[in-house]
XYZ file of C-alpha atoms in Angstrom:
466
model
C 46.561 79.644 -154.133
C 47.791 82.215 -153.147
C 46.760 85.224 -155.332
C 50.199 87.435 -156.551
C 49.036 91.743 -156.255
C 51.031 94.367 -157.298
C 51.402 93.685 -161.303
C 48.243 93.692 -162.429
C 47.741 94.365 -165.628
C 51.442 94.378 -166.965
C 53.777 92.112 -167.909
C 56.094 90.015 -165.692
C 59.170 87.167 -167.207
C 59.553 84.109 -165.824
C 62.477 81.983 -165.081
C 62.239 78.224 -165.061
C 58.695 76.528 -166.123
C 59.803 73.178 -163.205
C 57.260 73.313 -160.279
C 57.719 75.952 -158.198
C 57.849 78.507 -162.008
C 54.219 77.333 -163.489
C 52.926 77.610 -159.742
C 54.322 81.118 -159.893
C 52.324 81.141 -163.498
C 49.207 80.511 -162.804
C 49.855 82.627 -159.072
C 50.236 85.443 -161.237
C 46.979 85.301 -163.852
C 44.964 84.697 -160.343
C 46.260 88.190 -159.018
C 45.517 90.337 -163.244
C 49.636 89.810 -164.182
C 50.360 88.111 -167.457
C 52.902 85.344 -167.303
C 55.769 85.966 -170.787
C 57.009 82.117 -169.965
C 60.934 80.744 -170.950
C 62.976 77.717 -169.983
C 66.246 76.181 -171.716
C 64.140 72.861 -172.004
C 62.292 72.043 -175.506
C 59.859 70.278 -173.544
C 59.068 72.484 -170.330
C 58.182 75.018 -173.173
C 56.227 72.961 -175.364
C 53.742 72.281 -171.543
C 53.576 75.782 -170.323
C 52.017 76.229 -174.854
C 49.547 73.711 -174.257
C 48.239 75.420 -171.021
C 48.125 78.159 -173.325
C 50.464 80.854 -172.038
C 53.377 82.975 -173.268
C 56.311 82.246 -174.454
C 59.262 84.685 -174.902
C 63.380 84.118 -175.863
C 64.503 86.288 -172.924
C 67.922 85.709 -174.318
C 66.616 87.805 -177.587
C 67.504 90.942 -177.154
C 65.598 93.570 -175.875
C 63.211 91.096 -174.731
C 62.843 92.873 -171.179
C 62.480 95.720 -173.051
C 58.176 96.259 -171.742
C 58.764 93.160 -168.295
C 57.251 94.741 -164.866
C 59.638 92.113 -163.244
C 61.546 88.612 -163.793
C 60.472 85.800 -161.329
C 63.206 83.362 -161.204
C 62.898 80.173 -160.357
C 65.039 78.682 -157.013
C 67.309 76.333 -159.041
C 68.577 78.790 -161.646
C 72.416 79.665 -160.082
C 71.828 83.792 -160.610
C 75.315 84.993 -159.345
C 77.222 81.981 -158.518
C 80.019 80.681 -159.529
C 79.142 83.536 -162.560
C 75.794 85.509 -163.385
C 73.468 83.912 -164.937
C 73.337 85.840 -169.090
C 69.278 86.515 -169.017
C 69.091 87.121 -165.349
C 72.521 90.036 -166.010
C 69.937 91.186 -169.173
C 67.773 91.570 -166.260
C 69.589 94.079 -164.014
C 70.997 95.913 -167.220
C 67.793 96.396 -168.170
C 66.492 98.487 -165.187
C 64.171 95.085 -164.719
C 63.946 94.179 -160.860
C 64.522 90.122 -160.354
C 62.616 87.877 -157.516
C 61.679 84.366 -156.543
C 57.822 82.510 -155.499
C 59.493 83.419 -151.911
C 59.769 86.804 -152.295
C 56.077 87.079 -154.291
C 54.647 84.524 -151.753
C 55.139 87.632 -148.721
C 54.116 90.338 -151.247
C 50.806 88.539 -151.505
C 50.424 86.430 -148.642
C 48.585 89.405 -146.306
C 46.430 90.999 -149.196
C 43.460 89.502 -150.676
C 40.373 88.415 -147.847
C 42.907 89.198 -144.896
C 40.715 92.045 -143.434
C 37.963 88.907 -142.643
C 40.138 86.771 -140.429
C 39.682 87.257 -136.927
C 43.215 86.096 -136.206
C 45.926 86.377 -139.084
C 47.210 83.931 -140.326
C 51.145 83.554 -139.326
C 54.388 82.025 -141.474
C 56.685 79.293 -140.034
C 59.741 79.818 -141.445
C 62.299 77.039 -141.539
C 66.409 76.776 -142.833
C 69.121 75.423 -142.301
C 72.108 72.618 -143.261
C 70.100 70.144 -141.754
C 67.477 68.923 -140.416
C 64.522 72.104 -142.095
C 62.512 69.528 -143.127
C 62.011 66.921 -140.317
C 61.719 70.455 -138.261
C 59.643 71.688 -139.924
C 57.547 68.304 -141.497
C 57.682 68.114 -137.109
C 55.952 71.638 -136.433
C 53.458 71.166 -139.354
C 53.148 67.691 -136.995
C 52.072 68.764 -133.687
C 49.471 72.213 -134.680
C 48.415 69.551 -136.482
C 48.348 67.376 -133.333
C 47.266 70.445 -131.480
C 43.972 71.407 -133.358
C 45.894 74.405 -134.551
C 45.284 74.876 -138.363
C 48.218 74.358 -140.796
C 50.095 74.002 -144.016
C 53.445 73.070 -145.159
C 55.376 74.291 -147.991
C 58.198 75.690 -149.567
C 60.750 73.628 -150.207
C 58.789 70.124 -148.423
C 55.487 69.678 -149.425
C 53.479 72.142 -152.321
C 55.275 74.970 -153.453
C 54.348 78.558 -151.181
C 51.978 80.340 -154.594
C 49.713 76.665 -154.445
C 48.942 76.362 -151.588
C 45.393 76.955 -150.690
C 44.233 80.546 -149.280
C 44.721 80.494 -145.216
C 42.300 79.626 -142.805
C 41.816 82.295 -140.026
C 43.554 81.474 -137.308
C 46.235 79.908 -139.800
C 49.667 78.985 -139.859
C 52.071 77.842 -142.977
C 55.213 76.047 -142.333
C 57.619 76.964 -144.854
C 61.137 75.368 -145.104
C 63.685 77.829 -147.427
C 66.901 76.431 -148.685
C 69.312 79.091 -149.189
C 68.795 79.248 -152.983
C 65.347 80.474 -151.931
C 66.030 83.275 -149.172
C 69.353 84.626 -151.559
C 66.887 85.808 -154.049
C 63.119 87.106 -152.180
C 62.568 90.756 -152.328
C 60.101 90.011 -149.370
C 61.248 88.049 -146.741
C 58.474 88.639 -144.062
C 57.423 85.560 -141.952
C 56.175 86.109 -138.155
C 58.382 83.581 -137.104
C 61.895 82.035 -138.421
C 63.872 79.031 -137.579
C 67.374 78.736 -137.722
C 69.063 74.830 -136.325
C 72.677 74.727 -137.990
C 75.403 75.774 -140.352
C 78.283 73.975 -141.658
C 79.863 73.448 -145.716
C 77.710 73.131 -148.371
C 76.473 74.700 -151.868
C 79.711 76.159 -152.079
C 80.070 76.878 -155.828
C 77.025 78.530 -156.021
C 77.295 80.483 -152.636
C 80.762 81.780 -153.807
C 82.315 80.003 -150.634
C 80.750 79.574 -146.495
C 80.095 82.977 -145.860
C 78.081 83.850 -149.382
C 76.060 80.400 -148.611
C 75.913 81.716 -144.574
C 75.004 85.096 -145.720
C 72.428 83.721 -147.941
C 70.613 82.094 -144.314
C 70.921 85.381 -142.870
C 69.123 87.341 -145.283
C 65.978 86.346 -143.243
C 66.435 87.364 -140.219
C 68.800 90.526 -141.093
C 66.530 91.445 -143.766
C 63.099 89.975 -142.988
C 62.328 90.930 -139.569
C 60.720 88.083 -137.968
C 58.606 88.885 -135.143
C 60.508 85.294 -133.115
C 64.004 84.302 -134.137
C 64.902 81.273 -133.112
C 68.267 79.698 -133.022
C 70.294 76.875 -133.480
C 73.642 78.873 -131.140
C 75.939 75.132 -131.248
C 78.136 76.703 -134.365
C 79.452 79.971 -133.767
C 77.289 81.546 -136.847
C 74.136 80.716 -135.074
C 76.130 82.784 -131.937
C 76.937 85.801 -133.938
C 73.547 85.747 -135.430
C 71.771 85.158 -131.838
C 74.446 88.379 -130.628
C 73.413 90.063 -133.738
C 68.685 89.338 -133.297
C 68.706 91.012 -130.205
C 70.024 93.966 -127.116
C 70.599 90.564 -124.498
C 69.947 87.138 -124.138
C 67.321 88.386 -121.642
C 65.426 89.913 -124.829
C 63.006 87.193 -125.392
C 61.997 87.990 -129.078
C 65.092 85.139 -129.473
C 65.188 81.549 -128.200
C 68.416 79.609 -128.491
C 67.817 76.423 -128.734
C 71.282 73.248 -128.334
C 71.753 69.825 -128.666
C 74.540 68.269 -126.787
C 74.472 72.067 -124.319
C 73.372 73.687 -120.439
C 72.132 77.287 -121.778
C 72.462 79.520 -119.442
C 71.546 82.913 -118.770
C 68.188 84.502 -117.940
C 66.406 84.506 -121.543
C 63.905 81.723 -123.116
C 66.344 79.414 -124.106
C 65.407 75.187 -125.050
C 68.659 72.893 -125.374
C 68.702 68.816 -125.249
C 70.619 67.095 -122.765
C 71.286 63.650 -122.625
C 68.241 63.286 -123.958
C 66.287 65.006 -121.811
C 64.234 68.568 -123.667
C 64.498 71.821 -120.923
C 62.475 74.323 -122.267
C 63.873 77.546 -119.080
C 62.485 81.206 -119.355
C 63.566 83.723 -117.456
C 65.969 81.663 -115.662
C 63.121 79.066 -114.576
C 62.533 75.797 -116.247
C 58.881 75.721 -118.292
C 59.379 72.312 -119.621
C 61.183 68.946 -120.207
C 60.707 66.448 -122.312
C 62.102 62.660 -122.472
C 62.957 62.428 -126.164
C 64.357 58.879 -125.549
C 61.952 56.732 -126.342
C 60.706 58.392 -129.553
C 60.859 56.492 -132.357
C 60.608 59.219 -134.998
C 63.317 61.009 -133.284
C 66.589 58.824 -133.145
C 69.814 60.734 -132.470
C 71.275 64.014 -130.782
C 71.184 65.999 -135.020
C 66.685 65.093 -133.873
C 66.777 66.352 -130.384
C 68.115 69.570 -132.407
C 64.832 69.660 -134.736
C 62.792 68.536 -131.593
C 63.679 71.688 -129.446
C 63.742 73.821 -132.864
C 60.403 72.676 -133.693
C 59.108 72.936 -129.478
C 60.667 76.837 -129.107
C 58.824 77.896 -132.957
C 55.985 76.259 -131.161
C 56.016 77.795 -127.336
C 56.684 80.859 -129.840
C 52.205 81.007 -130.730
C 51.088 79.489 -127.634
C 50.911 76.027 -127.637
C 51.046 74.251 -124.004
C 54.878 72.258 -123.596
C 52.517 69.038 -122.056
C 49.898 69.135 -125.866
C 53.995 69.607 -128.031
C 55.336 66.262 -125.920
C 52.786 64.546 -127.045
C 52.567 65.157 -130.636
C 56.030 64.458 -130.599
C 55.314 60.964 -129.892
C 53.306 60.014 -132.633
C 55.771 62.348 -135.694
C 57.038 59.156 -137.310
C 60.108 60.486 -139.152
C 60.018 61.525 -142.755
C 61.260 59.202 -145.942
C 64.517 59.161 -146.247
C 65.718 60.995 -142.800
C 66.527 58.302 -139.880
C 64.113 55.671 -140.996
C 63.362 53.086 -140.387
C 62.881 50.445 -143.200
C 63.398 47.105 -140.894
C 64.615 44.851 -138.889
C 65.293 40.954 -139.153
C 67.799 38.926 -136.419
C 68.337 42.079 -134.665
C 69.694 44.161 -136.852
C 67.976 47.379 -138.130
C 68.117 48.616 -140.852
C 68.187 52.715 -141.458
C 67.564 55.184 -143.852
C 69.120 58.599 -144.172
C 69.950 59.634 -147.218
C 69.182 62.985 -147.530
C 72.628 63.086 -145.309
C 74.177 64.180 -148.361
C 76.703 65.925 -146.856
C 79.869 65.775 -144.763
C 77.290 67.078 -141.267
C 74.534 65.423 -141.801
C 75.848 61.712 -141.904
C 78.280 62.888 -139.075
C 75.241 64.192 -137.034
C 74.123 60.344 -138.134
C 76.682 58.044 -137.507
C 76.834 59.216 -133.684
C 72.606 58.330 -133.310
C 73.493 54.289 -134.005
C 76.143 51.533 -131.316
C 77.439 49.592 -134.246
C 77.061 50.301 -137.698
C 77.374 48.554 -141.095
C 77.972 51.863 -143.560
C 76.463 52.171 -147.431
C 78.175 55.801 -148.427
C 79.724 57.452 -151.575
C 77.384 58.550 -154.221
C 78.735 62.609 -155.442
C 81.403 63.141 -152.783
C 81.911 66.849 -152.560
C 84.730 69.195 -151.760
C 86.713 67.396 -148.841
C 85.044 63.950 -149.840
C 84.400 62.661 -146.202
C 87.859 63.068 -144.066
C 85.836 64.843 -141.129
C 84.910 62.332 -140.746
C 87.981 60.769 -139.491
C 86.595 61.624 -135.462
C 83.183 61.065 -136.274
C 83.116 56.436 -137.393
C 84.427 54.742 -133.849
C 80.463 53.309 -134.110
C 81.535 51.663 -138.046
C 82.461 48.108 -137.558
C 82.376 48.319 -141.486
C 81.614 50.642 -144.501
C 80.199 49.865 -147.746
C 81.524 51.551 -150.141
C 79.080 52.742 -153.304
C 79.101 55.532 -156.441
C 81.476 57.775 -158.442
C 83.276 59.427 -155.351
C 83.693 54.952 -153.374
C 87.024 54.790 -154.413
C 88.128 58.077 -152.717
C 86.931 57.707 -149.685
C 88.606 54.729 -149.505
C 90.956 56.542 -148.761
C 89.702 58.568 -146.041
C 89.169 56.007 -144.138
C 91.846 55.395 -141.535
C 92.092 52.094 -140.419
C 87.738 51.253 -140.551
C 86.986 47.598 -142.281
C 85.726 49.025 -145.519
C 85.064 47.013 -149.139
C 84.291 48.703 -152.998
C 80.631 47.828 -153.777
C 79.852 50.500 -156.125
C 76.159 49.656 -156.444
C 73.207 49.831 -153.713
C 71.890 46.222 -154.520
C 75.514 44.440 -153.577
C 76.188 46.809 -149.898
C 73.179 45.749 -148.986
C 73.663 42.182 -149.546
C 77.238 42.940 -148.627
C 76.543 44.409 -145.227
C 73.140 42.389 -144.360
C 74.660 39.378 -145.206
C 77.801 40.286 -143.225
C 75.707 42.249 -140.108
C 75.364 40.497 -136.186
C 72.233 41.348 -133.478
C 72.473 45.108 -132.220
C 74.448 46.260 -135.820
C 71.520 49.109 -137.517
C 72.961 49.102 -141.555
C 72.529 52.563 -142.225
C 72.861 53.486 -145.059
C 74.526 57.916 -145.218
C 75.947 58.718 -148.123
C 78.310 61.638 -146.487
C 77.499 62.400 -151.389
C 75.572 63.538 -153.394
C 73.288 61.068 -156.193
C 73.230 62.150 -159.425
C 76.540 59.849 -160.544
C 73.439 56.633 -159.660
C 70.585 58.780 -159.052
C 68.302 61.531 -160.194
C 67.779 62.991 -156.543
C 68.055 61.642 -153.190
C 64.530 60.271 -152.934
C 65.713 57.766 -155.756
C 68.565 56.390 -153.719
C 66.875 56.088 -150.563
C 64.311 54.408 -152.384
C 66.882 52.249 -154.076
C 67.976 51.893 -150.653
C 64.197 49.579 -149.229
C 63.702 48.122 -151.189
C 66.704 46.626 -151.903
C 66.505 46.148 -148.020
C 62.550 44.358 -148.246
C 63.849 41.781 -150.234
C 65.725 41.022 -148.022
C 62.981 41.027 -145.419
C 60.416 38.711 -147.138
């Protein structure tokens, strides 16, 4: 646990009692504060009360009279699509609003920090797609090369729930826009921006607000080194803003698909090969084509980002290359479930938006595509240029009929359920095909989350393979 400092003897309100909220309450107690908890859920409140915590309805008049700060769980919208009433009451009362990420950076460098010969460091990863794989890949490389590391944030453990860092340890945090938009302290040593595509637009009042939430990690945090994906204009803009020129090696530019030029520090992947260039000279190269855990150009971008982060802390290219080859991938992200009669089954349930689905569709040559769920604004219209490898689409969920209208000449079948879709795709697939779950939609019409959707796909595939 990372104790929260700065509120000793004071009341601190915590709104939202999920994983991060309860970890925050424990960390506040460890730092000498008195947490005051609230959640709309009766069950969550009862669970907190059973652990001895004090509850207070924060929607009541004068609820913030003796409160030093309000800590909000990331899943609670605070400003858009409309202000949260409790958070607005805190604003009116002049009570600072923060989240667990802000508390982490406020407290991480305290406690036993001065006892370390080599101070621990923090690497953060944000972006629309690939941040989970990139974070896990950085953690994997560090572990494989002998650097103590913990993985937390939007993946793994809550940030305040990690163990006190060892000497020389590197903490890797995956941060979503929900986490970066509200944190009052953002001070990573190294910050990674993978890419940007439309997502969570209601929460951020459009693409500009979404980008602004991501950009806070770099503009307000001021990391010692920034690693920026420059395959979209937002990344190009941010890279330009952060340094005096590309020769300034506080910036590492990364790309998948284009050769990066200039005197600065550039890492890119082309035709399956990763190349590192620094000060106009090649410093490293890795063949990514046969790494089973990193299929497709989108995963090659993830490899570039992870490689850059590890190079930024001094890891040798050869050691990074060896670690990349042992990476097995993450569940629900281009996860190979099995193969039968030359047909491969791949679970990419995490492809919940069009951009992620497009990257998955570009990773394989002949695809039986399972898609659908709770479609997002615009549906799959923007996938029209990425359907060339799709032999047939098998559509499930709430938006199946809407998706069908946007497929053009691509053959499709309305399957409604995962069981029907897998059975149909498996029966019609031929040797060399890939049955790919890449929904391009949220899961909430049929499943509580994308993990459960992926688990259902895996169960149906394993039943077929048995």
